[in-house]
Amino acid sequence: MGAFIHDFLVWLFLPMSGSHTHEVSGWVSWHGRAMVLSWGFLLPLGVLVARFFKVTPGQNWPHVLDNKRWWRAHLYGQSIALLVALVGVLLVWGRNGGTGVWAQWHGVLGWVVTGSGVAQALSGWARGSKGGPTDASLRGDHFDMTPWRKGFERFHKCLGYLAVTAACVVLALGLVVADAPRWMVLALGVWWLALGSVFALLQHQGRCIDTYQAIWGPNPRLPGNRMAPIGWGISRYDAAEFKQRFMAKNTKKEDIP
């Protein structure tokens, strides 16, 4: 048994090619670490938070609305992740990343993904005003669901999912180009499998709640509730449906106003 564990550990720490040596320059190592941290870990987590935690577990929705925890986590988390990614880009700026076909694809797709990340940040900044139903004079792009807001949501959501998916491909190509140790490939693969499983579970539970409803509630007379939600797999509830699905087993009757 001890010999098997020893051989397995040796196999894990060998490069993907099976070579007994693995030498890469310092800038390559730090570039890889920065990109795995940002695009492999932080940014996918930010997507999960934004998609499934607009209404947090235990929140007494719709009596408690506009829980900003998800928004702050998404904003600050994605901002930090993008800064880390840009540091990773600076580490390879002007350097020769290799001449092989995989290296070329890694470089081209890497620039596409980086551009997508920057575009996401800019689109978030230009998403329009918020508004709200408490004062008729305070109209806003989001509350009224203006064409500008609809365009932002379609662009931001589609590009976000595409960018994270493309980043997985770029990271995989990077591991191949760097001939990374096998344990890195397995660790990243297990992490992505775990993320995918959590995503599927939360989606199945109906946790992808419409942003508009999460902020302003289920009143069918509100502008955003008179149109279909933008995106796929988005759930809408009235107060009774939400209570039955998410709160009936965890909340006593006296806890519900």
GROMACS .gro file of C-alpha atoms in nm:
model
  257
    1MET     CA    1   0.000   0.000   0.000
    2GLY     CA    2   0.284   0.236   0.088
    3ALA     CA    3   0.451   0.170  -0.247
    4PHE     CA    4   0.125   0.244  -0.429
    5ILE     CA    5   0.084   0.577  -0.249
    6HIS     CA    6   0.445   0.668  -0.325
    7ASP     CA    7   0.406   0.585  -0.693
    8PHE     CA    8   0.078   0.776  -0.712
    9LEU     CA    9   0.232   1.086  -0.556
   10VAL     CA   10   0.524   1.068  -0.797
   11TRP     CA   11   0.277   1.039  -1.085
   12LEU     CA   12   0.077   1.338  -0.956
   13PHE     CA   13   0.379   1.566  -0.948
   14LEU     CA   14   0.506   1.472  -1.292
   15PRO     CA   15   0.424   1.708  -1.583
   16MET     CA   16   0.133   1.621  -1.808
   17SER     CA   17   0.370   1.501  -2.079
   18GLY     CA   18   0.532   1.250  -1.842
   19SER     CA   19   0.864   1.428  -1.855
   20HIS     CA   20   1.080   1.402  -1.544
   21THR     CA   21   1.168   1.771  -1.554
   22HIS     CA   22   0.941   2.074  -1.539
   23GLU     CA   23   1.102   2.412  -1.577
   24VAL     CA   24   0.915   2.733  -1.651
   25SER     CA   25   1.021   3.093  -1.602
   26GLY     CA   26   0.898   3.292  -1.304
   27TRP     CA   27   0.674   3.517  -1.512
   28VAL     CA   28   0.498   3.212  -1.659
   29SER     CA   29   0.434   3.070  -1.312
   30TRP     CA   30   0.291   3.394  -1.175
   31HIS     CA   31   0.088   3.454  -1.490
   32GLY     CA   32  -0.069   3.111  -1.448
   33ARG     CA   33  -0.139   3.162  -1.078
   34ALA     CA   34  -0.304   3.498  -1.140
   35MET     CA   35  -0.526   3.365  -1.417
   36VAL     CA   36  -0.629   3.050  -1.230
   37LEU     CA   37  -0.713   3.258  -0.922
   38SER     CA   38  -0.917   3.513  -1.118
   39TRP     CA   39  -1.080   3.317  -1.402
   40GLY     CA   40  -1.072   2.972  -1.243
   41PHE     CA   41  -1.193   3.059  -0.893
   42LEU     CA   42  -1.309   3.414  -0.817
   43LEU     CA   43  -1.504   3.500  -1.132
   44PRO     CA   44  -1.705   3.174  -1.145
   45LEU     CA   45  -1.791   3.221  -0.777
   46GLY     CA   46  -1.911   3.573  -0.859
   47VAL     CA   47  -2.139   3.428  -1.125
   48LEU     CA   48  -2.287   3.181  -0.877
   49VAL     CA   49  -2.351   3.456  -0.623
   50ALA     CA   50  -2.520   3.684  -0.875
   51ARG     CA   51  -2.736   3.409  -1.019
   52PHE     CA   52  -2.852   3.225  -0.708
   53PHE     CA   53  -2.826   3.454  -0.405
   54LYS     CA   54  -3.027   3.763  -0.493
   55VAL     CA   55  -3.259   3.632  -0.223
   56THR     CA   56  -3.048   3.470   0.047
   57PRO     CA   57  -3.151   3.160   0.245
   58GLY     CA   58  -3.369   3.262   0.538
   59GLN     CA   59  -3.460   3.602   0.392
   60ASN     CA   60  -3.826   3.674   0.455
   61TRP     CA   61  -3.902   3.771   0.094
   62PRO     CA   62  -4.112   3.960  -0.019
   63HIS     CA   63  -4.144   4.132   0.320
   64VAL     CA   64  -3.769   4.193   0.307
   65LEU     CA   65  -3.662   4.323  -0.034
   66ASP     CA   66  -3.349   4.450  -0.207
   67ASN     CA   67  -3.093   4.245  -0.016
   68LYS     CA   68  -2.771   4.405  -0.139
   69ARG     CA   69  -2.534   4.138  -0.008
   70TRP     CA   70  -2.526   3.958  -0.341
   71TRP     CA   71  -2.466   4.282  -0.532
   72ARG     CA   72  -2.176   4.387  -0.308
   73ALA     CA   73  -2.022   4.039  -0.323
   74HIS     CA   74  -2.057   4.032  -0.701
   75LEU     CA   75  -1.924   4.385  -0.751
   76TYR     CA   76  -1.625   4.365  -0.517
   77GLY     CA   77  -1.543   4.005  -0.597
   78GLN     CA   78  -1.549   4.053  -0.974
   79SER     CA   79  -1.356   4.381  -0.947
   80ILE     CA   80  -1.079   4.216  -0.747
   81ALA     CA   81  -1.076   3.919  -0.984
   82LEU     CA   82  -1.048   4.145  -1.289
   83LEU     CA   83  -0.759   4.337  -1.130
   84VAL     CA   84  -0.579   4.007  -1.061
   85ALA     CA   85  -0.639   3.903  -1.422
   86LEU     CA   86  -0.498   4.232  -1.551
   87VAL     CA   87  -0.186   4.178  -1.339
   88GLY     CA   88  -0.158   3.837  -1.504
   89VAL     CA   89  -0.182   4.006  -1.845
   90LEU     CA   90   0.093   4.255  -1.756
   91LEU     CA   91   0.321   3.966  -1.664
   92VAL     CA   92   0.310   3.836  -2.023
   93TRP     CA   93   0.293   4.170  -2.203
   94GLY     CA   94   0.549   4.173  -2.484
   95ARG     CA   95   0.684   3.827  -2.403
   96ASN     CA   96   0.702   3.526  -2.631
   97GLY     CA   97   0.440   3.280  -2.515
   98GLY     CA   98   0.546   3.004  -2.752
   99THR     CA   99   0.509   2.920  -3.119
  100GLY     CA  100   0.313   2.596  -3.109
  101VAL     CA  101  -0.049   2.580  -3.219
  102TRP     CA  102  -0.177   2.540  -2.861
  103ALA     CA  103   0.029   2.837  -2.746
  104GLN     CA  104  -0.108   3.049  -3.029
  105TRP     CA  105  -0.467   2.957  -2.949
  106HIS     CA  106  -0.402   3.020  -2.581
  107GLY     CA  107  -0.275   3.368  -2.662
  108VAL     CA  108  -0.555   3.463  -2.901
  109LEU     CA  109  -0.835   3.333  -2.681
  110GLY     CA  110  -0.668   3.481  -2.375
  111TRP     CA  111  -0.690   3.830  -2.525
  112VAL     CA  112  -1.053   3.768  -2.620
  113VAL     CA  113  -1.136   3.664  -2.263
  114THR     CA  114  -0.948   3.961  -2.117
  115GLY     CA  115  -1.134   4.198  -2.349
  116SER     CA  116  -1.461   4.038  -2.243
  117GLY     CA  117  -1.376   4.095  -1.878
  118VAL     CA  118  -1.304   4.461  -1.938
  119ALA     CA  119  -1.626   4.494  -2.142
  120GLN     CA  120  -1.819   4.339  -1.853
  121ALA     CA  121  -1.681   4.594  -1.611
  122LEU     CA  122  -1.762   4.884  -1.844
  123SER     CA  123  -2.113   4.757  -1.911
  124GLY     CA  124  -2.178   4.729  -1.538
  125TRP     CA  125  -2.068   5.089  -1.492
  126ALA     CA  126  -2.302   5.198  -1.774
  127ARG     CA  127  -2.602   4.992  -1.667
  128GLY     CA  128  -2.824   5.298  -1.617
  129SER     CA  129  -3.014   5.436  -1.320
  130LYS     CA  130  -3.203   5.228  -1.066
  131GLY     CA  131  -3.514   5.424  -0.970
  132GLY     CA  132  -3.785   5.286  -0.748
  133PRO     CA  133  -4.157   5.271  -0.679
  134THR     CA  134  -4.162   5.478  -0.358
  135ASP     CA  135  -4.151   5.816  -0.534
  136ALA     CA  136  -4.315   5.863  -0.874
  137SER     CA  137  -4.056   6.129  -0.961
  138LEU     CA  138  -3.769   5.886  -0.912
  139ARG     CA  139  -3.803   5.685  -1.229
  140GLY     CA  140  -3.509   5.474  -1.331
  141ASP     CA  141  -3.384   5.248  -1.609
  142HIS     CA  142  -3.409   4.937  -1.396
  143PHE     CA  143  -3.743   5.008  -1.229
  144ASP     CA  144  -3.902   5.103  -1.562
  145MET     CA  145  -3.707   4.836  -1.755
  146THR     CA  146  -3.617   5.083  -2.028
  147PRO     CA  147  -3.467   4.966  -2.359
  148TRP     CA  148  -3.125   5.069  -2.224
  149ARG     CA  149  -3.166   4.841  -1.920
  150LYS     CA  150  -3.295   4.553  -2.130
  151GLY     CA  151  -2.996   4.586  -2.360
  152PHE     CA  152  -2.758   4.592  -2.064
  153GLU     CA  153  -2.905   4.278  -1.912
  154ARG     CA  154  -2.890   4.083  -2.238
  155PHE     CA  155  -2.531   4.194  -2.303
  156HIS     CA  156  -2.400   4.153  -1.948
  157LYS     CA  157  -2.553   3.813  -1.885
  158CYS     CA  158  -2.466   3.660  -2.222
  159LEU     CA  159  -2.111   3.792  -2.228
  160GLY     CA  160  -2.053   3.691  -1.866
  161TYR     CA  161  -2.142   3.326  -1.921
  162LEU     CA  162  -1.953   3.311  -2.250
  163ALA     CA  163  -1.643   3.470  -2.096
  164VAL     CA  164  -1.629   3.227  -1.803
  165THR     CA  165  -1.683   2.930  -2.037
  166ALA     CA  166  -1.412   3.052  -2.275
  167ALA     CA  167  -1.181   3.111  -1.978
  168CYS     CA  168  -1.206   2.743  -1.886
  169VAL     CA  169  -1.079   2.657  -2.234
  170VAL     CA  170  -0.798   2.914  -2.211
  171LEU     CA  171  -0.689   2.785  -1.871
  172ALA     CA  172  -0.688   2.427  -1.998
  173LEU     CA  173  -0.475   2.532  -2.296
  174GLY     CA  174  -0.242   2.715  -2.060
  175LEU     CA  175  -0.189   2.400  -1.856
  176VAL     CA  176  -0.103   2.213  -2.175
  177VAL     CA  177   0.135   2.483  -2.299
  178ALA     CA  178   0.314   2.501  -1.963
  179ASP     CA  179   0.317   2.120  -1.933
  180ALA     CA  180   0.177   2.167  -1.584
  181PRO     CA  181   0.201   1.901  -1.314
  182ARG     CA  182  -0.084   1.655  -1.319
  183TRP     CA  183  -0.204   1.751  -0.971
  184MET     CA  184  -0.287   2.099  -1.100
  185VAL     CA  185  -0.502   1.956  -1.376
  186LEU     CA  186  -0.684   1.726  -1.135
  187ALA     CA  187  -0.734   2.000  -0.874
  188LEU     CA  188  -0.879   2.242  -1.128
  189GLY     CA  189  -1.096   1.969  -1.276
  190VAL     CA  190  -1.235   1.872  -0.935
  191TRP     CA  191  -1.303   2.238  -0.856
  192TRP     CA  192  -1.491   2.292  -1.181
  193LEU     CA  193  -1.687   1.971  -1.127
  194ALA     CA  194  -1.784   2.093  -0.780
  195LEU     CA  195  -1.890   2.432  -0.917
  196GLY     CA  196  -2.094   2.266  -1.189
  197SER     CA  197  -2.264   2.040  -0.936
  198VAL     CA  198  -2.352   2.333  -0.709
  199PHE     CA  199  -2.479   2.528  -1.009
  200ALA     CA  200  -2.701   2.237  -1.117
  201LEU     CA  201  -2.833   2.184  -0.763
  202LEU     CA  202  -2.923   2.549  -0.705
  203GLN     CA  203  -3.080   2.573  -1.049
  204HIS     CA  204  -3.289   2.264  -0.979
  205GLN     CA  205  -3.401   2.414  -0.646
  206GLY     CA  206  -3.531   2.722  -0.827
  207ARG     CA  207  -3.284   2.958  -0.659
  208CYS     CA  208  -3.228   3.163  -0.975
  209ILE     CA  209  -3.481   3.432  -0.880
  210ASP     CA  210  -3.555   3.723  -1.109
  211THR     CA  211  -3.349   4.030  -1.015
  212TYR     CA  212  -3.649   4.259  -1.055
  213GLN     CA  213  -3.862   4.057  -0.816
  214ALA     CA  214  -3.574   4.023  -0.569
  215ILE     CA  215  -3.546   4.402  -0.550
  216TRP     CA  216  -3.908   4.520  -0.581
  217GLY     CA  217  -4.123   4.217  -0.509
  218PRO     CA  218  -4.386   4.022  -0.703
  219ASN     CA  219  -4.651   4.293  -0.756
  220PRO     CA  220  -4.778   4.217  -1.110
  221ARG     CA  221  -4.847   4.587  -1.172
  222LEU     CA  222  -4.479   4.683  -1.154
  223PRO     CA  223  -4.321   4.752  -1.497
  224GLY     CA  224  -4.060   4.475  -1.481
  225ASN     CA  225  -4.312   4.215  -1.370
  226ARG     CA  226  -4.529   4.281  -1.675
  227MET     CA  227  -4.260   4.141  -1.905
  228ALA     CA  228  -4.076   3.811  -1.925
  229PRO     CA  229  -3.748   3.793  -1.731
  230ILE     CA  230  -3.433   3.837  -1.938
  231GLY     CA  231  -3.221   3.523  -1.944
  232TRP     CA  232  -3.271   3.149  -1.918
  233GLY     CA  233  -3.387   2.940  -1.623
  234ILE     CA  234  -3.504   3.239  -1.418
  235SER     CA  235  -3.781   3.176  -1.164
  236ARG     CA  236  -4.056   3.406  -1.044
  237TYR     CA  237  -4.273   3.352  -0.737
  238ASP     CA  238  -4.556   3.512  -0.552
  239ALA     CA  239  -4.534   3.532  -0.173
  240ALA     CA  240  -4.720   3.205  -0.112
  241GLU     CA  241  -4.515   3.007  -0.364
  242PHE     CA  242  -4.189   3.138  -0.224
  243LYS     CA  243  -4.288   3.056   0.133
  244GLN     CA  244  -4.397   2.705   0.041
  245ARG     CA  245  -4.078   2.629  -0.156
  246PHE     CA  246  -3.811   2.792   0.059
  247MET     CA  247  -3.945   2.882   0.401
  248ALA     CA  248  -4.215   2.636   0.505
  249LYS     CA  249  -3.968   2.389   0.660
  250ASN     CA  250  -3.749   2.651   0.825
  251THR     CA  251  -3.991   2.914   0.953
  252LYS     CA  252  -4.254   2.915   1.222
  253LYS     CA  253  -4.590   3.072   1.153
  254GLU     CA  254  -4.530   3.358   1.396
  255ASP     CA  255  -4.214   3.452   1.206
  256ILE     CA  256  -4.413   3.544   0.895
  257PRO     CA  257  -4.583   3.889   0.913
   0.00000   0.00000   0.00000
